Short mmCIF file of C-alpha atoms in Angstrom, two decimals:
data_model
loop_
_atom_site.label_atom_id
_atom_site.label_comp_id
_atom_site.label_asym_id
_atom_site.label_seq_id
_atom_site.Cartn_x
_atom_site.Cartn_y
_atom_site.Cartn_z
CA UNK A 262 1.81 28.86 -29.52
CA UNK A 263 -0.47 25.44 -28.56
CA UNK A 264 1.68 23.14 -31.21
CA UNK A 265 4.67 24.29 -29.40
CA UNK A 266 3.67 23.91 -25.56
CA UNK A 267 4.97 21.75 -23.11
CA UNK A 268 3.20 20.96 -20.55
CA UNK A 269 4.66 19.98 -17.19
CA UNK A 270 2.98 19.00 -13.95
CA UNK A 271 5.57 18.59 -10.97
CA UNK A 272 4.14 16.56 -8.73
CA UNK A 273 5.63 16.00 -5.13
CA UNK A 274 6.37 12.30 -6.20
CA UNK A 275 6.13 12.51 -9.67
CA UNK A 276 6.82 14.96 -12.70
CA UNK A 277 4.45 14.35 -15.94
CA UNK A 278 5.76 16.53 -18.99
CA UNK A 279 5.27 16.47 -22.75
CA UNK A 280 3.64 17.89 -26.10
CA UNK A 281 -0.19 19.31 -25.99
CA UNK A 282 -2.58 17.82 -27.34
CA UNK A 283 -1.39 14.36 -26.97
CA UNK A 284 -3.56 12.02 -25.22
CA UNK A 285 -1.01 11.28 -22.27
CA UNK A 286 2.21 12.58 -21.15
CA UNK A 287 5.35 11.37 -23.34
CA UNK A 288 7.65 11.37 -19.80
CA UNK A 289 7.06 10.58 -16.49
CA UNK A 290 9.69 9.78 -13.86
CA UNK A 291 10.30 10.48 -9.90
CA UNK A 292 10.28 14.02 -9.07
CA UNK A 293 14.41 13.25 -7.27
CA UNK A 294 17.36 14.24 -7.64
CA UNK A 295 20.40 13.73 -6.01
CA UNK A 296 23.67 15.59 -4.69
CA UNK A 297 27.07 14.03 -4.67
CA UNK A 298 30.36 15.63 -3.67
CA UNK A 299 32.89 16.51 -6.25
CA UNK A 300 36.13 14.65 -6.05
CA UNK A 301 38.38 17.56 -6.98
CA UNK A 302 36.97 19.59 -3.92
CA UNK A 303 34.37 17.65 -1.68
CA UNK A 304 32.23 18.97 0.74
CA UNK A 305 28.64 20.25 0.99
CA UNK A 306 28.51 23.28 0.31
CA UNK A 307 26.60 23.96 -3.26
CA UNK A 308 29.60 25.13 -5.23
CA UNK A 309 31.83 21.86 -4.42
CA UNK A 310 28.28 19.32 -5.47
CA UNK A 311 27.01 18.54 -8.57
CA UNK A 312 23.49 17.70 -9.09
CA UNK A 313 21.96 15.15 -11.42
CA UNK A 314 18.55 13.58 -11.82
CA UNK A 315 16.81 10.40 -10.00
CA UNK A 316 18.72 8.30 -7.51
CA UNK A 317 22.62 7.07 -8.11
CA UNK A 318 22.46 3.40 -7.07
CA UNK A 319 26.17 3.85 -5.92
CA UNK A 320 25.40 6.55 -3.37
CA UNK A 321 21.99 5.86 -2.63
CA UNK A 322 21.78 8.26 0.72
CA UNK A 323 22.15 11.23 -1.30
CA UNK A 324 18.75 11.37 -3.29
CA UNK A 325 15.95 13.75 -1.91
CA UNK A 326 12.63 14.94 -3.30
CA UNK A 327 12.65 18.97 -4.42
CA UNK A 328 9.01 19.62 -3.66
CA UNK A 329 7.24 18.01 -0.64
CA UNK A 330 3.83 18.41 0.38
CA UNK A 331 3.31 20.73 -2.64
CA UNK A 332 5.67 23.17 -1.83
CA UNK A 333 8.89 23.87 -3.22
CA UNK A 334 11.89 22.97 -0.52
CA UNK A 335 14.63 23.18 -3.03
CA UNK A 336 14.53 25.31 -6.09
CA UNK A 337 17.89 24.05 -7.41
CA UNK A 338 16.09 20.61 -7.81
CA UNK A 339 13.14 22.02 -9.71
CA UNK A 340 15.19 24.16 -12.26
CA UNK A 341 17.38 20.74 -12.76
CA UNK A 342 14.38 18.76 -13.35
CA UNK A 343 12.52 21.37 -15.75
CA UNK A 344 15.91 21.99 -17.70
CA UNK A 345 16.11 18.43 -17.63
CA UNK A 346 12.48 18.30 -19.67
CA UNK A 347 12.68 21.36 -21.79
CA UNK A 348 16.25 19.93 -22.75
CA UNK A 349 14.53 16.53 -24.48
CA UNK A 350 11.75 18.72 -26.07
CA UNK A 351 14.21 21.47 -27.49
CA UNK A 352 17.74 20.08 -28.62
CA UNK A 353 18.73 23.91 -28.74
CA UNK A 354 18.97 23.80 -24.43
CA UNK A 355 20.78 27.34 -23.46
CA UNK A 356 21.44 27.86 -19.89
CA UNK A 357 13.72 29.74 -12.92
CA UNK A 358 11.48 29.97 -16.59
CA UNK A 359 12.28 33.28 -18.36
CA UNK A 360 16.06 34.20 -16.95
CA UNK A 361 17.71 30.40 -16.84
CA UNK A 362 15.51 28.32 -18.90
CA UNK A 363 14.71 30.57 -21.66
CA UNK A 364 10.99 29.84 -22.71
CA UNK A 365 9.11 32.54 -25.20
CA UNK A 366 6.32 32.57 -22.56
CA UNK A 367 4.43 30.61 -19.28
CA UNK A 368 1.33 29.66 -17.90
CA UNK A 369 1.09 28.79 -14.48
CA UNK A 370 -2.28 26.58 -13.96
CA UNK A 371 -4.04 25.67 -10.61
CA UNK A 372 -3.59 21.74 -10.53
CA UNK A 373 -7.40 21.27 -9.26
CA UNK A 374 -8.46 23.16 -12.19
CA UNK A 375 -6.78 21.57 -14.59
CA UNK A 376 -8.02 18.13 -13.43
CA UNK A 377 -11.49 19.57 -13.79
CA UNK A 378 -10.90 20.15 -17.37
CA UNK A 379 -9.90 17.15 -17.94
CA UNK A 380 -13.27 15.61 -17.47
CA UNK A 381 -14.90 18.08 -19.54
CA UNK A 382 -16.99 19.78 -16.27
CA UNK A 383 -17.12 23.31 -15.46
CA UNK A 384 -19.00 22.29 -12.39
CA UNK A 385 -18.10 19.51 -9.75
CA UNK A 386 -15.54 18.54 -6.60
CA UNK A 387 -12.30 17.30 -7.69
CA UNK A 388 -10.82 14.72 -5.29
CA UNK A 389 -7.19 14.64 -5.65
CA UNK A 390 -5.12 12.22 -4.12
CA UNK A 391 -1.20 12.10 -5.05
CA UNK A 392 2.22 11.39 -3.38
CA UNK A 393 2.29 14.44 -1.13
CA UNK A 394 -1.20 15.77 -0.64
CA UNK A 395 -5.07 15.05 -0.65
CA UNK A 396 -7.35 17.85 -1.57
CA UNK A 397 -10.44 18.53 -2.23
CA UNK A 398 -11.89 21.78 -4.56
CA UNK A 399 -15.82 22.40 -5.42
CA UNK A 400 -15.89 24.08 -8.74
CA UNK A 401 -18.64 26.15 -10.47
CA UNK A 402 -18.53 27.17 -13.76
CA UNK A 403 -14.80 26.34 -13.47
CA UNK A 404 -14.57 28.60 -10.49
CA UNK A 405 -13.43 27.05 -7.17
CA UNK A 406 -15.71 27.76 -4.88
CA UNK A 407 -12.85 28.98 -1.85
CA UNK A 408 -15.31 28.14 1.03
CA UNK A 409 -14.80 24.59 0.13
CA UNK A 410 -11.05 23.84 -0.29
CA UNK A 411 -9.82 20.74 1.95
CA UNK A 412 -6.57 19.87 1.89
CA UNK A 413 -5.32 16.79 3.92
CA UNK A 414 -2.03 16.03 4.62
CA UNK A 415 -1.68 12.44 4.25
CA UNK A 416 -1.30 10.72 1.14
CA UNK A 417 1.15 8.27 -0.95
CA UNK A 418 3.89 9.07 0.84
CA UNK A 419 2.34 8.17 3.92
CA UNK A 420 1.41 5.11 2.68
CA UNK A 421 4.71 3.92 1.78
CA UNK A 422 5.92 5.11 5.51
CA UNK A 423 3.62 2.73 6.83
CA UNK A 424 4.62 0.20 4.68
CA UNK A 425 8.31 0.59 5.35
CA UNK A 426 7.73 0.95 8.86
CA UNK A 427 5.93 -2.20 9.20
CA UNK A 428 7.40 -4.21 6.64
CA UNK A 429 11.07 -3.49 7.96
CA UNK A 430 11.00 -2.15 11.27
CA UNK A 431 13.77 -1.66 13.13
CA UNK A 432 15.97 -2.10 9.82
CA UNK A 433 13.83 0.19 7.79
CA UNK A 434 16.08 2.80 5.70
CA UNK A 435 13.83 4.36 3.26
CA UNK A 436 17.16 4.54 1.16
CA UNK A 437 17.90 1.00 0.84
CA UNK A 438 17.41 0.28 -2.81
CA UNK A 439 16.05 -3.15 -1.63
CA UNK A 440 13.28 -1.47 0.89
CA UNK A 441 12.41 1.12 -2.37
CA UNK A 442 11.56 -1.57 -4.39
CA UNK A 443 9.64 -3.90 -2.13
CA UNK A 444 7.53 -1.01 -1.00
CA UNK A 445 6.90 0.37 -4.19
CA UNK A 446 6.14 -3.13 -5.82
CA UNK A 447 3.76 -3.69 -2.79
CA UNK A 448 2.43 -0.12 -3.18
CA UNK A 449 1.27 -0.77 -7.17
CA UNK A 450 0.47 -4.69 -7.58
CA UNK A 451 -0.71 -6.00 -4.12
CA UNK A 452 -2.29 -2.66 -2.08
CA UNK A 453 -6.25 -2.24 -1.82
CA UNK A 454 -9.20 -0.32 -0.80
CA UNK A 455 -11.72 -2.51 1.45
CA UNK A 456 -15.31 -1.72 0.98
CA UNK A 457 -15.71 -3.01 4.54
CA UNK A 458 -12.16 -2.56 6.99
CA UNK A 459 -13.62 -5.41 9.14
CA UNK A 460 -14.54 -7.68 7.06
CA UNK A 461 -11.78 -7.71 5.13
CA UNK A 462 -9.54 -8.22 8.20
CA UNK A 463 -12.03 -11.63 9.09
CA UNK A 464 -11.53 -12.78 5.32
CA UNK A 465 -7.56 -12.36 4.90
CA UNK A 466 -7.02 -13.96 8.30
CA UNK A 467 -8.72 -16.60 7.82
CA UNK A 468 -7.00 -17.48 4.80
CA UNK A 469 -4.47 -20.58 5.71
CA UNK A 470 -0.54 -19.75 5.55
CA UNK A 471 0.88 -20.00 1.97
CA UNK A 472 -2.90 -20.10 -0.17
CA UNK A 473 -2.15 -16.94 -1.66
CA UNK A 474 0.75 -16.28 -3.99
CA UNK A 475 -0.21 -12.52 -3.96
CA UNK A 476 0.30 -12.19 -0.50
CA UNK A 477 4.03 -12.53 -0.25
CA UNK A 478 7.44 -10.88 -1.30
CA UNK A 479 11.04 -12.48 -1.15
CA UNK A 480 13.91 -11.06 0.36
CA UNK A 481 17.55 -10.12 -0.65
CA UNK A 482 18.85 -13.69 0.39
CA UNK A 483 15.46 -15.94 -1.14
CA UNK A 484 13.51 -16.17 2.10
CA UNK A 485 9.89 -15.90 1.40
CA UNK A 486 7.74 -13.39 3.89
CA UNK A 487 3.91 -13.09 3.77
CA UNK A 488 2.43 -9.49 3.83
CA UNK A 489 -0.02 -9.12 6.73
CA UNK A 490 -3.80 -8.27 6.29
CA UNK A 491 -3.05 -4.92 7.73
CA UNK A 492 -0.22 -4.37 5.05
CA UNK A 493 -2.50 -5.44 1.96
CA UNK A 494 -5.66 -3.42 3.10
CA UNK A 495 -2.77 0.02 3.54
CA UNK A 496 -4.66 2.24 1.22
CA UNK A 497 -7.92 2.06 4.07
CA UNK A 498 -5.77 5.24 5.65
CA UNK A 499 -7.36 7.48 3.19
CA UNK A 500 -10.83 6.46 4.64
CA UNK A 501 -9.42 6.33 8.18
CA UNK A 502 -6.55 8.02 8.78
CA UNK A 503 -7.52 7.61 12.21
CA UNK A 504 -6.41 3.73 12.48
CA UNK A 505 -3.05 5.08 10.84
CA UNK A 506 -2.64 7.27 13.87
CA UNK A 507 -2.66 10.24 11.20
CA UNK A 508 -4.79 13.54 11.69
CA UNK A 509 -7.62 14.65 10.25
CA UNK A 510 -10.93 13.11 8.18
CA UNK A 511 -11.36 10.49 6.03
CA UNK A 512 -11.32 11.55 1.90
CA UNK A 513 -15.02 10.48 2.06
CA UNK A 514 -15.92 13.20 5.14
CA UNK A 515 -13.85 15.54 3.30
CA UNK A 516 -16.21 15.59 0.35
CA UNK A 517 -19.03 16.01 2.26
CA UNK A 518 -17.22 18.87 4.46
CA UNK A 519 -16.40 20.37 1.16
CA UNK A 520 -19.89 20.63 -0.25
CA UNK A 521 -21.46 21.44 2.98
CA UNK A 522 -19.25 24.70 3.07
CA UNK A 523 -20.85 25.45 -0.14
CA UNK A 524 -24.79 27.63 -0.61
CA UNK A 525 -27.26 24.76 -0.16
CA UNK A 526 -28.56 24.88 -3.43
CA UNK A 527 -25.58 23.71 -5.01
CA UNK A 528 -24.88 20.61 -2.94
CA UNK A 529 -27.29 18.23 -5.76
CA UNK A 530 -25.35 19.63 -8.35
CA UNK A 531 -21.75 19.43 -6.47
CA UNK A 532 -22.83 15.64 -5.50
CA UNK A 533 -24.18 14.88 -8.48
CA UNK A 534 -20.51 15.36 -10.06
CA UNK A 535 -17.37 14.40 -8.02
CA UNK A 536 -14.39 13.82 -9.96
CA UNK A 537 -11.86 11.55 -8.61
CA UNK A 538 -7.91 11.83 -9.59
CA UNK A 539 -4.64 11.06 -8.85
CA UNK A 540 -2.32 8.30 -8.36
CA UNK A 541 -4.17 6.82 -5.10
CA UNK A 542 -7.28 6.96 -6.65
CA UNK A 543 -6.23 3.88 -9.15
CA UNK A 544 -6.35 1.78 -6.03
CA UNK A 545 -8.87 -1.60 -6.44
CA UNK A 546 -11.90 -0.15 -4.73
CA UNK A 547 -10.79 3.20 -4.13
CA UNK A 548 -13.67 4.86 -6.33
CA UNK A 549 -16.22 2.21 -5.32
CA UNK A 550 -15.56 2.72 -1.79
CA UNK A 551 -15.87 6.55 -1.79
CA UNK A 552 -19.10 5.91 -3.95
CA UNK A 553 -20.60 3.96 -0.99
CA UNK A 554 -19.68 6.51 1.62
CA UNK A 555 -21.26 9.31 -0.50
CA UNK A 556 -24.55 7.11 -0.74
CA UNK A 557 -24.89 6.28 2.52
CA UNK A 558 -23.65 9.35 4.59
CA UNK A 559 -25.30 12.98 4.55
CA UNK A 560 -26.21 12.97 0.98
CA UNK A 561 -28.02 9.38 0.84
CA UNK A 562 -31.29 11.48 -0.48
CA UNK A 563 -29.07 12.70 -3.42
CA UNK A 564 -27.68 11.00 -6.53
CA UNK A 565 -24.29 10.71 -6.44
CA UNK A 566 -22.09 10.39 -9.61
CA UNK A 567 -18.59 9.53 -9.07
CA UNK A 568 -16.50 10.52 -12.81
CA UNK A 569 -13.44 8.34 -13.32
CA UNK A 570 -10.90 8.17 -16.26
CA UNK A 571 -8.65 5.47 -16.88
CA UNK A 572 -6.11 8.18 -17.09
CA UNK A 573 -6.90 10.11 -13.88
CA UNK A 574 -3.12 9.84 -12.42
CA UNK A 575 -2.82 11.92 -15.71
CA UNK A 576 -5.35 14.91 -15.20
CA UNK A 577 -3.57 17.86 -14.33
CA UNK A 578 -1.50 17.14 -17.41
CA UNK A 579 -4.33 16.42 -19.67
CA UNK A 580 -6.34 19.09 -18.40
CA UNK A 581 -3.66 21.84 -19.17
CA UNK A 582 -3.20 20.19 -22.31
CA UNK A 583 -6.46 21.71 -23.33
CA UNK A 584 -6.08 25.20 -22.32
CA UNK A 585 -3.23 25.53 -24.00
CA UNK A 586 -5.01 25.11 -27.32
CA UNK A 587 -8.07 27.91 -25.76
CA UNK A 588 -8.31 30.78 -26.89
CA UNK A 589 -9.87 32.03 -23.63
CA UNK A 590 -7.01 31.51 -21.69
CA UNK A 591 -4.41 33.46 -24.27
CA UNK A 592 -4.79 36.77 -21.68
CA UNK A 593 -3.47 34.60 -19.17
CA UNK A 594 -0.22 33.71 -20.57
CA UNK A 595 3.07 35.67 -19.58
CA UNK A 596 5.41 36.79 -22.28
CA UNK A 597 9.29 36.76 -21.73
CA UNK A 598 8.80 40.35 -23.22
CA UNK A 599 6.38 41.49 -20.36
CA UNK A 600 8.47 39.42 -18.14
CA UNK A 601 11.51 41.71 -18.68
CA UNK A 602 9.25 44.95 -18.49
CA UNK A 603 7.69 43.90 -14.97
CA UNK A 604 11.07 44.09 -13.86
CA UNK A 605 12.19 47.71 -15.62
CA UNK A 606 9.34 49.09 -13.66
#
């Protein structure tokens, strides 16, 4: 069953899917999909609108995201996005799972868990930070430990709001091809974590007008526009949400609220191994920063450990990679046989 697997991790930005046991997904793309009207018989109702995957640069407006937050808004979406997948892996595509997209059998995998695996710990806190949500899970002897779950709901997405918001303003139209691309470009190449908010504010404004070529994007017509210190140092709203206007603790106070919640004489062994993932978490700084508030905070007596891969936007996949090859977890795995009898009874 393992050398057959695919693995798929639908994200609430982004979907990873491919082959076990390779060392990193074979496709990732944009968890979107849009909706356009049929000519022959438009309107919007679901029987006169076709479906297709990513966003059509000639009707732009009509792209949304399936999932949000981690939960599923639009089913449709996801079963065109998995047939999508299961469709490149399998040329021999038929017609969500055992009825329409006829797999032999599934196994559905907590996320968290899966990340944990990846690192090779059965014991630890998983920080998670991707497009939709920020969470935090203790683990012992890959059990979560429930008293300790944080989830916060700020992440990515936020991000780019902010960044749209401020970069556009008035004219922002988060589906103007143009505004996409800026943010996202300024998202993945020019976006970092301060180890110091203030300081880093003093530095970049004192830098004179034009000195740094990183600091600056061009418009649709040529005109050049400088990002503002504020709009570099974005990905500071996962330490302080606070200055963001956005709810909740920083990622940093999150840990430590997650560990606290835990017996007492796990919190050296928690600290000792926090495992950082997800796409934020590749920010400059990001792991360096949360290292520092770990050290200095409520477990400064206590040797941290922070445990980065340079393939931690990829853990959940990588993870459940390896438990599809386990034996351990073969119990676990639904059969479109006992699929089929569950409903009979």
């Amino acid at each position: 069953m393992a050398a057959r697997t695919i693995i798929i991790d639908h994200g609430s930005g982004f979907l990873k899917a491919g082959l076990s046991g390779w060392n990193e997904p074979q496709m990732v793309f944009p968890s979107i999909v849009n909706y356009i009207p049929c000519r022959e018989n438009p309107g919007p109702s679901y029987a006169r609108r076709r479906v297709s995957l990513g966003i059509d640069i000639c009707h732009p407006d009509t792209f949304s995201y399936p999932i949000q937050r981690g939960r599923v808004l639009n089913w449709e979406g996801v079963e065109h996005i998995w047939s999508f997948v299961l469709e490149k892996h399998r040329r021999e595509h038929e017609d969500i799972m055992f009825e329409l997209l006829d797999v032999p059998s599934v196994l559905l995998a907590d996320q968290l868990e899966m990340s944990l695996y990846a690192s090779g710990l059965l014991t630890g806190v998983v920080v998670d930070s991707g497009y939709g949500l920020t969470r935090v899970q203790p683990f012992h002897l890959g059990r979560p430990l429930q008293p300790g779950g944080k989830t916060l709901e700020f992440a990515g997405q936020d991000l780019a709001a902010y960044l749209f918001k401020s970069l556009f303003k008035e004219d922002c139209n988060r589906h103007n091809l143009f505004q996409l691309e800026t943010v996202a470009t300024t998202q993945m190449s020019k976006c970092y974590v301060p180890q110091n908010l203030g300081e880093a504010l003093d530095f970049r404004q004192s830098l004179p007008s034009g000195s740094d070529d990183g600091n600056a994007y061009q418009l649709p017509d040529g005109t050049r526009v400088e990002l503002t210190p504020m709009q570099r140092l974005a990905p500071e709203m996962f330490f302080s949400p606070q200055v963001f206007d956005l709810q909740g603790p920083g990622i940093s106070q999150a840990v430590v609220d997650a560990i606290l919640a835990c017996e007492a004489s796990m919190h050296p062994l928690l600290t000792s191994h926090v495992m950082a993932c997800g796409g934020n978490t590749l920010y400059p700084g990001f792991t360096k920063r949360l290292y520092k508030e770990l050290m200095t905070g409520h477990f400064s007596s206590s040797k941290a450990t922070m445990w980065v891969g340079s393939n931690r936007n990829f853990s959940v996949w990588l993870g459940a990679s390896v438990v599809a090859h386990l034996s351990t977890y073969r119990s676990e795995w639904m059969t479109k046989e006992e699929y089929e009898e569950s409903l009979r009874v």
